XYZ file of N, CA and C in Angstrom:
339
model
N -19.584 17.315 -0.388
C -19.192 17.078 1.395
C -18.354 17.987 1.009
N -17.228 18.711 2.789
C -16.117 18.377 2.919
C -15.563 18.456 3.964
N -14.181 17.849 3.656
C -13.692 17.654 4.834
C -12.108 18.013 5.361
N -12.272 18.572 6.987
C -10.812 19.022 6.604
C -10.196 18.148 7.599
N -9.349 18.561 7.713
C -8.436 17.338 7.502
C -7.255 18.217 9.072
N -6.853 17.899 10.279
C -5.948 19.206 11.547
C -4.823 18.220 11.923
N -4.118 18.285 12.283
C -3.008 17.329 12.458
C -2.582 18.618 14.015
N -3.090 17.373 14.744
C -3.140 18.165 16.160
C -1.639 18.249 16.421
N -1.235 19.257 17.110
C -0.460 19.429 17.329
C 0.234 19.350 18.862
N 1.487 19.386 19.762
C 1.482 18.889 20.887
C 0.669 18.970 22.900
N 0.019 18.340 22.548
C -0.865 18.809 23.705
C -2.392 18.754 23.546
N -2.723 18.821 22.256
C -3.412 18.672 21.846
C -4.166 17.608 22.115
N -6.240 17.337 21.925
C -6.838 15.708 21.594
C -8.225 16.272 20.707
N -8.222 15.637 20.538
C -9.521 15.399 20.045
C -10.281 15.191 20.770
N -10.370 14.931 21.809
C -10.815 13.828 23.006
C -11.356 15.605 24.091
N -11.006 17.109 23.232
C -11.305 18.064 24.730
C -13.084 18.328 24.487
N -13.122 18.596 26.003
C -14.487 19.100 26.191
C -15.797 20.278 26.321
N -14.421 20.516 26.194
C -15.190 22.810 26.855
C -15.187 22.492 24.565
N -16.688 23.809 24.238
C -16.864 24.534 23.157
C -14.982 25.387 22.999
N -15.325 26.202 23.665
C -12.894 27.557 24.494
C -12.043 26.150 23.307
N -12.426 24.841 24.128
C -11.348 23.929 23.593
C -11.467 23.290 21.928
N -13.040 23.069 21.735
C -13.430 22.758 20.344
C -13.210 23.917 19.914
N -13.263 24.925 19.515
C -12.948 26.246 18.216
C -11.852 26.794 18.072
N -11.698 26.447 19.820
C -10.008 26.928 19.374
C -8.724 25.867 18.187
N -9.158 24.854 18.303
C -9.366 23.619 17.192
C -9.038 24.489 15.579
N -10.082 24.886 15.047
C -10.534 25.461 14.115
C -9.214 27.009 13.558
N -8.760 27.369 14.462
C -8.104 28.476 14.479
C -6.774 28.677 13.467
N -6.200 27.538 13.961
C -5.156 27.592 12.239
C -4.155 29.275 12.223
N -4.086 29.385 13.537
C -3.111 30.482 14.175
C -3.460 31.611 13.417
N -4.519 31.715 12.778
C -5.470 33.778 12.869
C -6.316 33.226 13.927
N -6.949 33.818 13.705
C -8.587 35.016 14.988
C -8.826 33.755 14.791
N -9.646 33.832 15.919
C -10.608 32.176 16.160
C -11.453 32.774 15.141
N -12.192 31.186 14.723
C -12.658 31.142 13.525
C -13.684 30.024 13.949
N -15.324 30.025 13.654
C -15.856 29.001 14.641
C -15.951 28.159 12.892
N -16.850 26.970 13.270
C -16.548 25.821 12.248
C -17.078 26.108 11.551
N -18.361 27.223 10.849
C -19.186 26.886 9.803
C -18.285 27.930 9.106
N -17.963 29.052 9.766
C -16.304 30.661 8.898
C -15.218 29.311 8.018
N -14.542 28.826 9.308
C -13.834 27.327 8.503
C -14.287 27.131 7.276
N -15.663 25.928 7.421
C -15.227 25.399 6.364
C -16.148 25.837 4.837
N -16.868 26.812 5.295
C -17.005 27.775 4.053
C -15.919 28.303 3.312
N -14.828 28.348 4.599
C -13.258 29.728 3.642
C -12.957 27.961 3.186
N -12.533 27.090 3.497
C -11.660 25.677 2.716
C -12.715 25.717 2.047
N -13.921 25.423 1.778
C -14.738 25.476 0.748
C -14.563 25.816 -0.421
N -14.619 27.296 -0.083
C -14.600 28.534 -1.012
C -13.280 28.481 -2.813
N -12.240 27.223 -2.344
C -11.276 27.171 -3.387
C -12.392 26.102 -4.018
N -12.789 24.997 -3.491
C -13.249 24.592 -4.673
C -14.009 24.361 -5.549
N -14.664 25.554 -5.401
C -16.130 25.840 -7.262
C -14.669 26.719 -7.594
N -14.056 27.291 -7.137
C -13.375 28.448 -7.994
C -13.088 28.320 -9.625
N -12.047 26.767 -9.259
C -11.308 26.628 -10.314
C -12.437 25.839 -11.570
N -13.694 25.165 -11.223
C -14.438 24.459 -12.088
C -15.011 25.179 -13.100
N -14.997 25.912 -14.280
C -15.841 26.000 -15.199
C -17.353 26.375 -14.880
N -17.881 27.767 -15.139
C -19.696 27.716 -14.716
C -19.835 28.301 -16.183
N -21.306 27.650 -15.445
C -21.794 28.041 -16.917
C -21.770 27.136 -18.286
N -21.953 27.595 -19.969
C -22.030 26.725 -20.790
C -21.378 26.547 -21.680
N -19.757 27.329 -20.763
C -18.130 27.557 -21.628
C -17.994 25.507 -20.699
N -18.088 26.108 -19.170
C -17.997 24.066 -18.996
C -18.631 22.566 -19.792
N -19.952 23.114 -20.029
C -20.833 22.513 -20.454
C -20.143 22.150 -22.216
N -19.857 22.878 -22.918
C -19.708 22.507 -23.896
C -18.062 22.768 -24.196
N -17.575 22.391 -23.547
C -15.577 21.921 -22.699
C -15.986 20.880 -22.809
N -16.881 20.257 -22.358
C -16.563 18.389 -21.803
C -17.572 18.385 -22.824
N -18.183 18.419 -23.482
C -18.908 17.922 -24.826
C -17.789 17.359 -26.141
N -17.406 18.697 -25.855
C -15.738 18.881 -26.975
C -15.110 16.901 -26.949
N -14.429 17.660 -25.826
C -13.467 16.501 -25.555
C -14.072 15.132 -25.301
N -14.837 14.902 -25.228
C -16.114 13.542 -25.278
C -15.995 13.342 -26.682
N -16.541 14.199 -27.988
C -16.499 14.680 -29.123
C -14.970 14.037 -29.596
N -13.919 14.206 -28.926
C -12.607 14.559 -29.788
C -11.982 12.421 -29.204
N -12.295 12.218 -27.934
C -12.975 11.184 -27.717
C -13.068 9.771 -28.013
N -13.938 9.911 -28.207
C -15.086 9.635 -29.828
C -14.933 8.666 -30.523
N -13.781 11.004 -31.018
C -13.167 10.257 -32.793
C -11.483 9.716 -32.758
N -11.507 9.949 -31.869
C -10.249 8.379 -31.248
C -10.115 7.636 -31.491
N -11.352 6.760 -30.517
C -11.640 6.144 -30.522
C -11.928 4.993 -31.995
N -12.851 5.645 -31.845
C -13.585 5.259 -33.761
C -12.314 4.762 -35.094
N -11.089 6.305 -34.594
C -10.396 6.387 -35.658
C -9.524 5.368 -35.395
N -8.933 4.101 -34.021
C -8.440 3.109 -33.216
C -9.181 2.104 -33.702
N -10.480 1.411 -33.944
C -11.614 1.095 -34.263
C -10.686 0.403 -35.984
N -10.333 1.406 -36.640
C -10.246 1.415 -37.954
C -9.152 1.407 -38.635
N -8.220 2.086 -37.463
C -7.192 1.356 -38.010
C -6.452 0.069 -37.135
N -7.258 -0.678 -36.358
C -7.203 -1.938 -36.581
C -7.838 -2.428 -37.819
N -8.997 -1.901 -38.608
C -9.725 -2.928 -39.229
C -8.534 -2.589 -40.483
N -8.167 -2.373 -40.630
C -7.812 -1.077 -42.044
C -6.134 -2.761 -41.797
N -5.252 -2.551 -40.585
C -4.222 -3.230 -40.983
C -4.684 -5.233 -40.567
N -5.885 -5.891 -40.448
C -6.355 -6.037 -40.443
C -6.722 -6.934 -42.301
N -7.192 -6.019 -42.696
C -7.588 -5.823 -44.497
C -5.723 -5.819 -45.336
N -5.231 -5.660 -44.318
C -3.665 -5.605 -45.526
C -3.113 -7.119 -45.111
N -3.563 -7.283 -43.802
C -3.169 -9.012 -44.017
C -3.792 -9.854 -44.843
N -4.854 -9.327 -44.464
C -5.223 -10.117 -46.401
C -4.383 -10.009 -47.302
N -4.483 -8.566 -47.464
C -4.323 -8.536 -48.601
C -1.962 -9.415 -49.361
N -2.167 -9.247 -48.162
C 0.247 -10.254 -48.049
C -0.382 -11.646 -48.739
N 0.922 -11.214 -49.745
C 1.800 -12.702 -50.280
C 2.149 -13.406 -49.126
N 2.128 -14.953 -49.933
C 2.373 -15.659 -48.343
C 3.901 -15.483 -48.419
N 4.947 -14.398 -49.112
C 6.501 -14.549 -49.000
C 6.342 -13.175 -48.170
N 5.526 -11.953 -47.691
C 5.746 -11.002 -47.425
C 5.091 -11.725 -45.342
N 3.813 -12.414 -45.743
C 3.588 -13.417 -44.720
C 4.109 -14.454 -43.543
N 5.204 -14.638 -44.166
C 6.452 -15.492 -44.083
C 7.723 -14.341 -43.297
N 8.155 -13.191 -44.228
C 9.100 -12.277 -43.534
C 8.705 -11.839 -42.642
N 7.274 -11.677 -42.133
C 6.841 -11.052 -40.458
C 6.397 -12.076 -39.445
N 6.715 -13.431 -40.363
C 6.845 -14.762 -39.454
C 5.109 -15.047 -39.333
N 4.132 -15.139 -40.449
C 2.490 -14.414 -39.796
C 2.714 -16.121 -40.446
N 1.770 -17.585 -40.690
C 0.715 -18.383 -41.854
C -0.193 -17.318 -42.951
N -0.285 -18.466 -43.376
C -1.887 -18.436 -44.098
C -2.226 -17.809 -42.739
N -2.736 -18.832 -42.635
C -3.580 -19.268 -41.724
C -4.219 -18.651 -40.633
N -3.424 -18.321 -39.277
C -3.370 -17.281 -39.030
C -3.644 -15.123 -38.881
N -3.008 -15.174 -40.971
C -3.152 -14.169 -41.342
C -5.005 -13.960 -41.613
N -5.404 -15.371 -42.403
C -6.784 -14.996 -42.127
C -7.760 -15.385 -40.528
N -7.037 -15.501 -39.886
C -7.985 -15.809 -38.959
C -8.083 -14.390 -38.138
N -7.131 -13.551 -38.713
C -6.476 -12.537 -38.125
C -7.269 -11.462 -38.877
N -7.323 -11.464 -39.454
C -8.134 -10.584 -41.157
C -9.784 -10.869 -41.144
N -10.306 -11.466 -40.467
C -11.702 -11.777 -40.594
C -12.185 -11.049 -39.462
N -12.035 -11.716 -38.342
C -11.692 -10.778 -36.192
C -12.607 -9.312 -37.021
N -13.934 -9.583 -36.539
C -14.864 -7.691 -36.738
C -14.005 -6.719 -35.874
N -13.791 -5.093 -36.065
C -13.507 -3.560 -36.302
C -13.090 -4.091 -34.686
N -14.535 -4.180 -33.691
C -14.303 -3.796 -32.516
C -12.990 -4.582 -31.813
N -13.365 -5.938 -32.369
C -13.165 -7.747 -31.195
C -11.943 -7.342 -30.995
């Protein structure tokens, strides 16, 4: 779907009655254009920047796999930090302001939580 926004200048109205007046709206300062020509020319730039063929598909798959890898790495890092809390001594936990009960509660949580 293509949406064309036109800002009317002084004296123009969207309620013009004749075909000539309606087609004059699409002129944009150049030679007069039909509505279909305006839409096709406006839409030409929309698809030019999008990758075509397998290259675009492969790049999307690569981005998805990298994103999945970063997500899994975050989950594993969370798990490693929770296990580190379980390995700390009472003095170390006291230094960071966490009780043994809090450390145990955090350490037994699943990695996806």
